[in-house]
Structures are given as C-alpha cells and as structure tokens.
Short mmCIF file of C-alpha atoms and ligand atoms in Angstrom, two decimals:
data_model
loop_
_atom_site.label_atom_id
_atom_site.label_comp_id
_atom_site.label_asym_id
_atom_site.label_seq_id
_atom_site.Cartn_x
_atom_site.Cartn_y
_atom_site.Cartn_z
CA MET A 7 -87.78 -1.62 -2.33
CA SER A 8 -87.49 -5.40 -2.00
CA ASP A 9 -88.03 -5.80 -5.77
CA LEU A 10 -85.04 -3.56 -6.37
CA VAL A 11 -82.67 -5.40 -4.06
CA VAL A 12 -80.68 -7.73 -6.22
CA LYS A 13 -79.95 -11.00 -4.49
CA THR A 14 -76.30 -11.99 -4.21
CA LYS A 15 -75.58 -14.65 -6.79
CA ASP A 16 -72.40 -16.61 -6.74
CA LYS A 17 -71.58 -16.57 -10.41
CA LEU A 18 -68.90 -14.16 -11.55
CA SER A 19 -70.58 -13.50 -14.90
CA GLU A 20 -73.76 -12.36 -13.16
CA ILE A 21 -71.83 -10.12 -10.79
CA LYS A 22 -69.94 -8.61 -13.72
CA GLU A 23 -73.11 -8.02 -15.68
CA ARG A 24 -74.81 -6.30 -12.74
CA SER A 25 -71.71 -4.22 -12.01
CA ALA A 26 -71.47 -3.08 -15.63
CA LYS A 27 -75.12 -2.08 -15.53
CA TYR A 28 -75.16 -0.24 -12.19
CA LEU A 29 -71.66 0.94 -11.32
CA ILE A 30 -70.02 3.83 -13.14
CA GLY A 31 -67.02 2.60 -15.07
CA ASN A 32 -64.27 4.47 -13.24
CA TYR A 33 -62.44 1.25 -12.32
CA ALA A 34 -61.15 -1.59 -14.46
CA PRO A 35 -61.46 -4.56 -12.10
CA PHE A 36 -59.64 -7.86 -12.49
CA ASP A 37 -61.79 -10.82 -13.44
CA VAL A 38 -62.48 -11.99 -9.89
CA ALA A 39 -65.08 -11.42 -7.16
CA PHE A 40 -63.94 -12.40 -3.68
CA LYS A 41 -66.33 -13.85 -1.18
CA TYR A 42 -64.33 -14.38 2.01
CA GLY A 43 -60.88 -14.11 3.47
CA ALA A 44 -58.78 -15.74 6.21
CA GLY A 45 -55.40 -14.32 7.15
CA GLU A 46 -53.30 -14.03 3.99
CA LEU A 47 -55.80 -16.03 1.94
CA LEU A 48 -58.73 -14.92 -0.18
CA PHE A 49 -61.45 -17.11 -1.69
CA ASP A 50 -63.51 -16.15 -4.71
CA VAL A 51 -67.19 -16.79 -5.39
CA ASN A 52 -66.27 -20.16 -6.87
CA ASN A 53 -64.22 -21.03 -3.76
CA LYS A 54 -60.88 -20.78 -5.55
CA GLN A 55 -58.06 -19.91 -3.12
CA TYR A 56 -55.61 -17.03 -3.61
CA ILE A 57 -52.63 -15.69 -1.66
CA ASP A 58 -53.14 -11.99 -1.06
CA PHE A 59 -50.06 -9.92 -1.92
CA LEU A 60 -52.11 -6.77 -2.46
CA CYS A 61 -53.87 -6.44 0.92
CA GLY A 62 -56.63 -4.34 -0.61
CA VAL A 63 -53.87 -1.93 -1.70
CA ALA A 64 -51.88 -1.81 1.56
CA VAL A 65 -54.99 -1.87 3.76
CA THR A 66 -55.32 -5.31 5.37
CA ASN A 67 -51.87 -5.36 6.95
CA LEU A 68 -53.17 -7.86 9.55
CA GLY A 69 -54.63 -10.14 6.87
CA HIS A 70 -58.34 -10.82 6.60
CA CYS A 71 -60.85 -11.40 9.38
CA ASP A 72 -58.55 -11.19 12.40
CA ALA A 73 -60.52 -12.55 15.37
CA ASP A 74 -59.71 -9.59 17.65
CA ILE A 75 -60.71 -7.05 15.00
CA ILE A 76 -63.99 -8.89 14.41
CA ASP A 77 -64.61 -8.93 18.16
CA VAL A 78 -64.14 -5.15 18.44
CA VAL A 79 -66.38 -4.53 15.42
CA HIS A 80 -69.12 -6.63 17.03
CA LYS A 81 -68.77 -5.10 20.48
CA GLN A 82 -68.64 -1.50 19.26
CA ALA A 83 -71.45 -2.04 16.75
CA ASP A 84 -73.58 -3.40 19.59
CA MET A 85 -72.93 -0.22 21.59
CA LEU A 86 -72.67 2.81 19.30
CA PHE A 87 -71.64 3.56 15.71
CA HIS A 88 -71.79 7.30 15.43
CA THR A 89 -72.76 10.43 17.32
CA SER A 90 -70.71 13.24 15.65
CA ASN A 91 -67.92 15.62 16.56
CA TRP A 92 -70.37 17.75 18.50
CA PHE A 93 -69.67 15.44 21.40
CA TYR A 94 -66.64 13.91 23.09
CA SER A 95 -65.71 10.35 22.25
CA ASP A 96 -63.78 7.92 24.43
CA GLU A 97 -62.76 5.86 21.39
CA ALA A 98 -61.49 8.83 19.33
CA SER A 99 -59.54 10.25 22.27
CA LEU A 100 -57.93 6.87 22.99
CA LEU A 101 -56.89 6.40 19.36
CA ALA A 102 -55.52 9.94 19.15
CA GLU A 103 -53.48 9.33 22.31
CA ALA A 104 -52.15 6.00 20.98
CA LEU A 105 -51.16 7.57 17.65
CA VAL A 106 -49.34 10.46 19.33
CA VAL A 107 -47.59 8.22 21.88
CA ASN A 108 -46.36 6.02 19.03
CA SER A 109 -45.30 8.80 16.65
CA PHE A 110 -44.36 12.30 17.87
CA PRO A 111 -45.79 14.92 20.25
CA GLY A 112 -48.81 16.59 18.69
CA LYS A 113 -52.52 16.30 18.10
CA VAL A 114 -54.76 14.39 15.69
CA PHE A 115 -57.56 15.11 13.22
CA PHE A 116 -59.74 12.22 12.02
CA CYS A 117 -61.45 11.79 8.67
CA ASN A 118 -62.54 8.87 6.47
CA SER A 119 -59.87 8.32 3.85
CA GLY A 120 -56.34 9.07 2.77
CA THR A 121 -57.26 11.81 0.35
CA GLU A 122 -59.21 13.63 3.07
CA ALA A 123 -56.22 13.42 5.40
CA ASN A 124 -54.13 15.04 2.67
CA GLU A 125 -56.76 17.71 2.04
CA ALA A 126 -56.57 18.48 5.78
CA ALA A 127 -52.77 18.68 5.61
CA PHE A 128 -53.01 21.04 2.64
CA LYS A 129 -55.46 23.27 4.51
CA LEU A 130 -53.21 23.20 7.58
CA ALA A 131 -50.17 24.30 5.54
CA ARG A 132 -52.10 27.02 3.72
CA LYS A 133 -53.73 28.36 6.87
CA TYR A 134 -50.43 28.51 8.69
CA ALA A 135 -48.65 30.17 5.74
CA ILE A 136 -51.36 32.79 5.37
CA SER A 137 -51.26 33.49 9.12
CA ARG A 138 -47.54 34.21 8.58
CA ASP A 139 -48.39 36.77 5.87
CA LYS A 140 -47.36 34.66 2.91
CA GLN A 141 -49.27 35.71 -0.24
CA ASN A 142 -50.57 32.83 -2.37
CA PRO A 143 -48.00 30.38 -1.01
CA ILE A 144 -47.01 27.43 -3.17
CA MET A 145 -47.54 23.80 -2.20
CA LEU A 146 -44.73 21.51 -3.31
CA SER A 147 -44.91 17.79 -3.97
CA LEU A 148 -42.91 15.21 -5.92
CA THR A 149 -43.17 14.30 -9.58
CA ASN A 150 -44.10 10.58 -9.28
CA SER A 151 -46.25 11.03 -6.23
CA PHE A 152 -49.82 9.97 -5.55
CA HIS A 153 -51.83 11.75 -2.87
CA GLY A 154 -55.46 11.01 -3.73
CA ARG A 155 -58.41 11.85 -5.93
CA THR A 156 -60.08 14.88 -4.37
CA VAL A 157 -59.18 18.19 -5.93
CA ALA A 158 -56.32 19.45 -3.75
CA SER A 159 -54.90 15.93 -3.33
CA MET A 160 -55.08 15.49 -7.09
CA ALA A 161 -53.34 18.82 -7.57
CA MET A 162 -50.59 17.67 -5.19
CA THR A 163 -50.29 14.38 -7.09
CA GLY A 164 -47.24 14.62 -9.32
CA GLN A 165 -48.33 11.94 -11.80
CA GLU A 166 -49.87 13.86 -14.68
CA LYS A 167 -52.15 10.99 -15.73
CA VAL A 168 -54.16 11.41 -12.49
CA ARG A 169 -54.88 15.08 -13.28
CA GLU A 170 -55.55 14.58 -16.98
CA GLY A 171 -58.92 15.57 -18.42
CA TYR A 172 -59.97 18.01 -15.69
CA GLY A 173 -58.43 21.19 -17.07
CA GLU A 174 -56.70 23.53 -14.66
CA LEU A 175 -57.62 22.42 -11.15
CA LEU A 176 -56.13 24.87 -8.68
CA SER A 177 -53.20 27.20 -8.93
CA GLY A 178 -50.30 27.21 -6.49
CA PHE A 179 -48.89 23.69 -6.91
CA GLU A 180 -45.39 22.86 -8.12
CA TYR A 181 -43.54 19.58 -8.46
CA VAL A 182 -40.00 18.65 -7.46
CA GLU A 183 -38.18 15.73 -9.06
CA VAL A 184 -37.91 12.69 -6.77
CA ASN A 185 -34.55 12.57 -4.95
CA ASN A 186 -33.25 15.56 -6.95
CA GLU A 187 -31.80 17.91 -4.35
CA GLU A 188 -31.09 20.65 -6.91
CA SER A 189 -34.71 20.57 -8.05
CA LEU A 190 -35.82 20.94 -4.40
CA GLU A 191 -33.46 23.84 -3.68
CA GLU A 192 -34.42 25.49 -6.92
CA ALA A 193 -38.15 25.33 -6.04
CA PHE A 194 -37.53 27.21 -2.78
CA GLU A 195 -35.29 29.77 -4.54
CA ARG A 196 -37.65 30.25 -7.50
CA ASN A 197 -40.50 31.07 -5.10
CA ASN A 198 -38.39 33.21 -2.79
CA GLY A 199 -39.34 30.94 0.09
CA ASN A 200 -43.05 31.63 -0.49
CA ILE A 201 -43.83 27.98 0.16
CA ALA A 202 -46.69 26.68 2.33
CA GLY A 203 -45.24 23.22 2.58
CA ILE A 204 -44.01 20.11 0.85
CA ILE A 205 -45.84 16.79 0.94
CA MET A 206 -43.99 13.57 0.22
CA GLU A 207 -44.34 9.80 0.43
CA LEU A 208 -41.10 8.47 1.93
CA VAL A 209 -41.41 5.52 -0.39
CA ILE A 210 -43.21 6.60 -3.55
CA GLY A 211 -45.99 3.96 -3.82
CA GLU A 212 -48.29 4.13 -6.85
CA GLY A 213 -45.46 5.87 -8.68
CA GLY A 214 -43.35 2.68 -8.67
CA ILE A 215 -41.96 1.96 -5.15
CA ILE A 216 -39.10 4.44 -5.02
CA PRO A 217 -37.60 5.08 -1.55
CA LEU A 218 -36.52 8.68 -0.97
CA THR A 219 -32.85 9.15 -0.14
CA GLN A 220 -31.86 10.23 3.35
CA SER A 221 -30.11 13.34 2.03
CA PHE A 222 -33.16 14.42 0.02
CA VAL A 223 -35.41 14.13 3.08
CA ASN A 224 -32.79 15.89 5.25
CA LEU A 225 -32.72 18.75 2.76
CA ALA A 226 -36.53 18.97 2.73
CA ARG A 227 -36.47 19.20 6.53
CA LYS A 228 -33.79 21.92 6.45
CA LEU A 229 -35.45 24.04 3.74
CA THR A 230 -38.92 23.85 5.30
CA GLN A 231 -37.49 24.92 8.66
CA GLU A 232 -35.52 27.78 7.11
CA ASN A 233 -38.56 29.01 5.19
CA ASP A 234 -41.23 28.55 7.86
CA ALA A 235 -42.99 25.98 5.68
CA LEU A 236 -44.50 22.64 6.69
CA LEU A 237 -42.91 19.27 6.01
CA ILE A 238 -45.73 16.78 5.50
CA PHE A 239 -45.19 13.04 5.25
CA ASP A 240 -47.93 11.12 3.47
CA GLU A 241 -47.70 7.79 5.31
CA ILE A 242 -51.04 6.57 4.01
CA GLN A 243 -49.35 3.66 2.25
CA THR A 244 -46.07 3.40 4.18
CA GLY A 245 -47.62 3.66 7.65
CA MET A 246 -48.88 1.04 10.11
CA GLY A 247 -45.82 -1.17 9.92
CA ARG A 248 -45.62 -1.67 6.15
CA THR A 249 -41.92 -0.74 5.98
CA GLY A 250 -40.84 -2.60 9.13
CA ARG A 251 -41.28 0.38 11.42
CA LEU A 252 -44.66 1.60 12.60
CA PHE A 253 -44.09 4.70 10.45
CA ALA A 254 -41.53 5.01 7.65
CA CYS A 255 -40.23 8.31 9.02
CA GLU A 256 -38.57 6.30 11.81
CA HIS A 257 -36.12 4.92 9.22
CA TYR A 258 -35.13 8.48 8.37
CA GLY A 259 -35.00 9.80 11.93
CA ILE A 260 -36.97 12.87 10.88
CA ILE A 261 -40.11 14.20 12.53
CA PRO A 262 -42.48 15.94 10.14
CA ASP A 263 -44.77 18.85 10.96
CA ALA A 264 -47.74 16.76 9.88
CA MET A 265 -48.23 13.14 8.92
CA THR A 266 -51.21 11.68 7.11
CA LEU A 267 -52.57 8.17 7.59
CA GLY A 268 -55.31 6.05 6.06
CA LYS A 269 -55.44 2.62 4.44
CA ALA A 270 -54.16 0.09 7.06
CA LEU A 271 -55.10 2.32 10.00
CA GLY A 272 -58.57 0.74 10.10
CA SER A 273 -57.74 -2.75 8.80
CA GLY A 274 -60.29 -2.14 6.02
CA PHE A 275 -62.72 -0.05 8.05
CA PRO A 276 -62.63 3.42 6.43
CA ILE A 277 -60.65 5.95 8.45
CA GLY A 278 -58.05 8.63 7.78
CA ALA A 279 -55.99 10.69 10.18
CA MET A 280 -53.61 13.61 10.27
CA ILE A 281 -51.14 13.91 13.12
CA VAL A 282 -49.96 17.49 13.56
CA SER A 283 -46.80 18.25 15.53
CA LYS A 284 -47.12 20.39 18.64
CA PRO A 285 -46.08 23.78 17.19
CA PHE A 286 -48.78 23.56 14.50
CA ALA A 287 -51.46 21.73 16.49
CA GLY A 288 -53.48 24.91 17.10
CA VAL A 289 -53.58 26.13 13.49
CA LEU A 290 -56.92 24.52 12.60
CA GLY A 291 -59.09 25.98 15.35
CA PRO A 292 -62.86 25.58 15.90
CA GLY A 293 -64.83 25.85 12.67
CA SER A 294 -61.79 25.83 10.38
CA HIS A 295 -62.17 22.23 9.24
CA GLY A 296 -64.26 19.16 9.96
CA SER A 297 -65.91 15.93 8.88
CA THR A 298 -69.27 14.41 9.76
CA PHE A 299 -68.09 10.82 9.94
CA GLY A 300 -64.48 11.61 10.90
CA GLY A 301 -63.44 9.90 14.12
CA ASN A 302 -66.73 8.10 14.71
CA HIS A 303 -66.95 5.52 17.50
CA LEU A 304 -66.83 2.45 15.29
CA ALA A 305 -63.96 3.55 13.03
CA THR A 306 -61.76 4.72 15.89
CA ALA A 307 -62.43 1.61 17.99
CA VAL A 308 -61.34 -0.61 15.08
CA ALA A 309 -58.27 1.53 14.38
CA TYR A 310 -57.28 1.48 18.05
CA GLU A 311 -57.49 -2.32 18.02
CA THR A 312 -55.41 -2.43 14.81
CA LEU A 313 -52.68 -0.39 16.44
CA ARG A 314 -52.87 -2.47 19.62
CA ILE A 315 -52.49 -5.71 17.66
CA LEU A 316 -49.60 -4.40 15.54
CA ILE A 317 -47.71 -3.47 18.69
CA SER A 318 -48.72 -6.19 21.17
CA ARG A 319 -48.20 -9.13 18.81
CA GLU A 320 -44.81 -7.76 17.75
CA ILE A 321 -45.93 -7.86 14.13
CA VAL A 322 -43.87 -4.86 13.05
CA GLU A 323 -40.75 -6.34 14.68
CA ASN A 324 -41.11 -9.42 12.49
CA VAL A 325 -41.27 -7.50 9.23
CA PRO A 326 -37.48 -7.12 8.70
CA ALA A 327 -36.96 -10.92 8.74
CA LEU A 328 -39.82 -11.44 6.26
CA SER A 329 -38.47 -8.61 4.17
CA GLN A 330 -35.00 -10.12 4.10
CA PHE A 331 -36.44 -13.41 2.89
CA MET A 332 -38.35 -11.61 0.13
CA PHE A 333 -35.39 -9.52 -1.03
CA THR A 334 -33.04 -12.53 -1.05
CA ARG A 335 -35.44 -14.57 -3.19
CA LEU A 336 -36.32 -11.65 -5.46
CA ASN A 337 -32.67 -10.82 -6.07
CA VAL A 338 -32.07 -14.46 -7.06
CA LEU A 339 -34.92 -14.06 -9.58
CA LYS A 340 -33.35 -10.83 -10.81
CA ALA A 341 -30.05 -12.58 -11.45
CA LYS A 342 -31.87 -15.39 -13.28
CA TYR A 343 -34.37 -13.48 -15.43
CA PRO A 344 -33.10 -10.51 -17.47
CA ILE A 345 -36.65 -9.08 -17.74
CA ILE A 346 -36.26 -8.02 -14.08
CA LYS A 347 -34.60 -4.62 -14.08
CA ASP A 348 -34.72 -3.74 -10.39
CA VAL A 349 -35.94 -4.92 -7.00
CA ARG A 350 -36.52 -2.12 -4.51
CA GLY A 351 -38.45 -1.00 -1.46
CA ILE A 352 -38.35 -1.14 2.32
CA GLY A 353 -39.84 -3.81 4.58
CA LEU A 354 -42.83 -5.46 2.92
CA HIS A 355 -43.37 -2.50 0.61
CA ILE A 356 -41.61 -3.98 -2.39
CA GLY A 357 -41.53 -3.26 -6.12
CA VAL A 358 -40.11 -5.43 -8.89
CA ASP A 359 -39.41 -3.34 -11.97
CA PHE A 360 -39.50 -5.16 -15.32
CA THR A 361 -38.16 -4.33 -18.77
CA ILE A 362 -41.67 -5.16 -20.07
CA PRO A 363 -45.15 -3.88 -19.14
CA SER A 364 -46.11 -5.59 -15.88
CA LYS A 365 -49.90 -5.73 -16.28
CA SER A 366 -49.92 -9.17 -17.93
CA ILE A 367 -47.70 -10.52 -15.13
CA ALA A 368 -50.31 -9.41 -12.58
CA VAL A 369 -53.11 -10.95 -14.66
CA GLU A 370 -51.26 -14.27 -15.00
CA CYS A 371 -50.40 -14.37 -11.29
CA LEU A 372 -54.07 -13.90 -10.46
CA LYS A 373 -54.98 -16.86 -12.66
CA GLU A 374 -52.39 -18.89 -10.75
CA GLY A 375 -53.82 -17.84 -7.37
CA LEU A 376 -51.63 -14.89 -6.39
CA VAL A 377 -53.18 -11.43 -5.99
CA LEU A 378 -50.84 -8.50 -6.67
CA ASN A 379 -50.85 -5.39 -8.80
CA SER A 380 -49.06 -3.65 -11.58
CA THR A 381 -48.16 -0.02 -11.13
CA ALA A 382 -46.14 2.65 -12.97
CA GLU A 383 -46.43 0.57 -16.21
CA THR A 384 -43.54 -1.81 -15.51
CA VAL A 385 -43.58 -2.41 -11.76
CA ILE A 386 -45.17 -5.25 -9.78
CA ARG A 387 -45.99 -4.24 -6.24
CA LEU A 388 -45.64 -6.93 -3.57
CA MET A 389 -47.42 -6.08 -0.33
CA PRO A 390 -48.29 -9.22 1.68
CA PRO A 391 -49.87 -9.01 5.13
CA LEU A 392 -47.28 -8.24 7.80
CA ASN A 393 -48.16 -11.37 9.81
CA ILE A 394 -47.71 -13.85 6.94
CA GLY A 395 -45.43 -16.88 7.41
CA ILE A 396 -42.23 -17.61 5.46
CA GLU A 397 -43.72 -20.76 3.92
CA ARG A 398 -46.56 -18.82 2.38
CA LEU A 399 -44.16 -16.18 1.07
CA ASP A 400 -42.20 -18.98 -0.52
CA GLU A 401 -45.34 -20.46 -2.09
CA ALA A 402 -46.30 -17.05 -3.51
CA LEU A 403 -42.82 -16.42 -4.90
CA ASN A 404 -42.91 -19.83 -6.61
CA ILE A 405 -46.07 -18.71 -8.43
CA PHE A 406 -44.41 -15.38 -9.24
CA GLU A 407 -41.37 -17.16 -10.70
CA LYS A 408 -43.54 -19.50 -12.76
CA VAL A 409 -45.27 -16.49 -14.33
CA ILE A 410 -41.97 -14.64 -14.91
CA MET A 411 -40.58 -17.75 -16.58
CA LYS A 412 -43.56 -17.78 -18.98
CA HIS A 413 -42.92 -14.12 -19.83
CA THR A 414 -39.25 -14.83 -20.48
CA GLN A 415 -39.91 -17.48 -23.13
C1 PLP B 27 -49.62 7.59 -0.67
C2 PLP B 27 -51.10 7.72 -0.82
N1 PLP B 27 -51.71 8.85 -0.44
C3 PLP B 27 -53.03 9.00 -0.55
C4 PLP B 27 -53.82 8.02 -1.07
C5 PLP B 27 -55.30 8.23 -1.18
O1 PLP B 27 -55.97 7.47 -0.21
P1 PLP B 27 -57.53 7.16 -0.38
O2 PLP B 27 -57.69 6.31 -1.57
O3 PLP B 27 -57.91 6.48 0.91
O4 PLP B 27 -58.23 8.46 -0.52
C6 PLP B 27 -53.24 6.83 -1.50
C7 PLP B 27 -54.06 5.76 -2.10
O5 PLP B 27 -53.61 4.92 -2.84
C8 PLP B 27 -51.84 6.67 -1.37
O6 PLP B 27 -51.23 5.56 -1.77
#
C-alpha cells in the first residue's frame, strides 16, 4: 500500500497532474490548491494569501479553523466518531434540540449532505401525500432552483442544465416560475390540487441570487395549506446566519412544514439535516428512511458547536451591519460601472449581476487574491464569512473594483 500512497507535494503543477490522472473530471477547478486557512483568509501551496468570499460555497460561515470548532473536533475524535442509528446519541439529541429550539416546533432527521436532506424532504412529502390517498402526487419546485445532484434532488432542480444528459429521470415533477404567482396558482389548478409539496430556496442561490417576494411565499403557504401539501424550504445555502437571520424564513415570518439544512451546519464537516414541523414529524416512521453515517457523534458535535458559536458570539446579529456596508459599496460600483446590471441579495448572500459573462471576473479576482465564484452565467456571488471585519470587506471590494475596472476598458 505504501508504494501507492502519493506523498503530498507542494507544487501546483504536480497536484494538477495527479488530479487529472486519478480524479474523474466532473469538476473544473480553478488554478489553485489551498493548503491552510485562518479566519477569512486562505493560503495556497505556494503560501500566497487570499480573502475568502466563497466560504467553500456557503459552508465556512465562521471562517477557517475556528479554535472552538477545532477543540470540539479533537475532543469528540478522542472519544467516539461513530456508532450508528441503532443506538441513542447524546450529541445527535442535543443538536436536534438546539435546531428545534432555534427554528420551529418539530423533529429532526440527520444525513450527510444537502442533497440527502432534500431527498428526505421529497420522501416525506410523497409519503404524507400517499397516506392522504393522493395518486401519483406532483412535486413542485422553481425554475432557477438548485436542490442537489442525487436523482430526486436533480429532478426537483429547475435549472435544466443540471438534468441534461440523463434522459428522463423520474416522473411527477413540475416547475413554477420564480416569483410568478400566476404560474404557482396555475400549477395547483392544473393538477387539481394533487400536489405532494413545493420545495423552494427563499433566495435562489446557484440560480443567480434571486430573493423570493413576500407575496409569492405567502401564496405558496396558502396554497399548500389549502391543498394538504407540504411547504418545504431548502435553507441549505441560506441557513446558519447567511442572510442575517439564523434561517431566511425568519425574514418572511413563515414557518414551513419541513426545512432542509446542510453546508454551513457543520462548518465544513459533512452533515445535512431536515427539520420537520410537528404535524408531519411522525410521517417517516421506523424503517421508512435512514442513513448509516447520518447524525454520527462527530458530525453532530461539530454542528452543535457551530450553532452555539453563531448564537453566543452574536455573529448573526452583526450580519446586517456588514451587509449594509457591502450593499452601499456595491451600489456605488453599480453607479460607476455600466457593466453592473444589478446588485441583489439578503445579508451576506449577495449577487452582482453583470451585462457580460462573469467567469473571467472570478478568474481575475482569484489572481488578485480574492476567492469568489461566478454563477448563472453573469452573476458574481459574494459570500464572505459572517464574522469578517469591515476593513477586510473593504480590502476585498477594492480588489473587486480593480478587476471590474479592467473589464470595463
Ligand atoms: C440550495 C441548495 N440545495 C441543495 C444543495 C446540495 O447540497 P450538497 O451539495 O451538500 O448535496 C445545494 C448545494 O449547492 C444548494 O445550494
């Protein structure tokens, strides 16, 4: 075995070569390999410093290598990683309690990723609908949405490019236009109310940072209640303080029937969760669903600490001030550079929409030491850690402006 273990070498070209040889090519990585992180900073294998405005795609909301998170990882790893769901777990029960206390009355299912949380929500909606004698009930979602890469999550994903090349996946999925109330009403009418549920991101993420309107979400709540269907919020990207509230649904004042979490829940340690409101908490009974790793001791201990830190250090409370700073500066850039079409989002979940493809802006920013990503062809997504300081935001936006200026000439 030892001959097969490739030693870590610090040169990017070697890492790239090895990756090309041994990893399937389903990603198109940027030209960087990171070696370590500290707060909002990342350092690559050549020790170049970057400001992280991507957070591992909305995962490291507390920045990198928080001392308390590291401490919990060490302590829990010393004690116990995994036993299985055949036994009770102090850590899983404590995290479930903390999630419920900080969201809405209900119960929790744990898994390992966002897509699995959404698969669980899909199964919950289908099982409930079928128990109510609905025949082949339809699952609704939104046109620009992204819900994951497993088969039902992919089928719920409204962006066609994600489903392309796999033929017909599953039947029973329909898409409603984002913020189009007529399209939503029409979907319920067309199906005579034979709807299992509707899943929605309150701020469309991968699809270009588009906040849903209050009246659209109100209507979704009303129609699901009238038709005995489930309203599911996918808070995998918007959750854990990203929008300036612990969960984005707090902005809307609407409690869903189920809410899915992932990404920042574990600060980078893989974990997903579904919180199910009280009336539906008994739908998935013994044997109806499960996960080997889901809710293991290590993952739930880290997630509990993440939640504790977000709340006890008042990190979420500070997001609106940081957000205001960002929006003020970004709107100044919008007024100055006509290639900026729109600045939108909530909290530190921000998108800048350009009149030009945004990929080269992301590539140039990376060269200048700012990590961010391009999404929906023309949008740059800005998602700094929630505990970043104003000075660092300013430094990052100076880099962003420098790159925009280059693209304007
Ligand atoms: C809103 C949303 N839902 C679901 C997912 C899928 O999560 P995961 O990649 O952990 O399976 C993502 C990932 O980007 C997401 O942004």
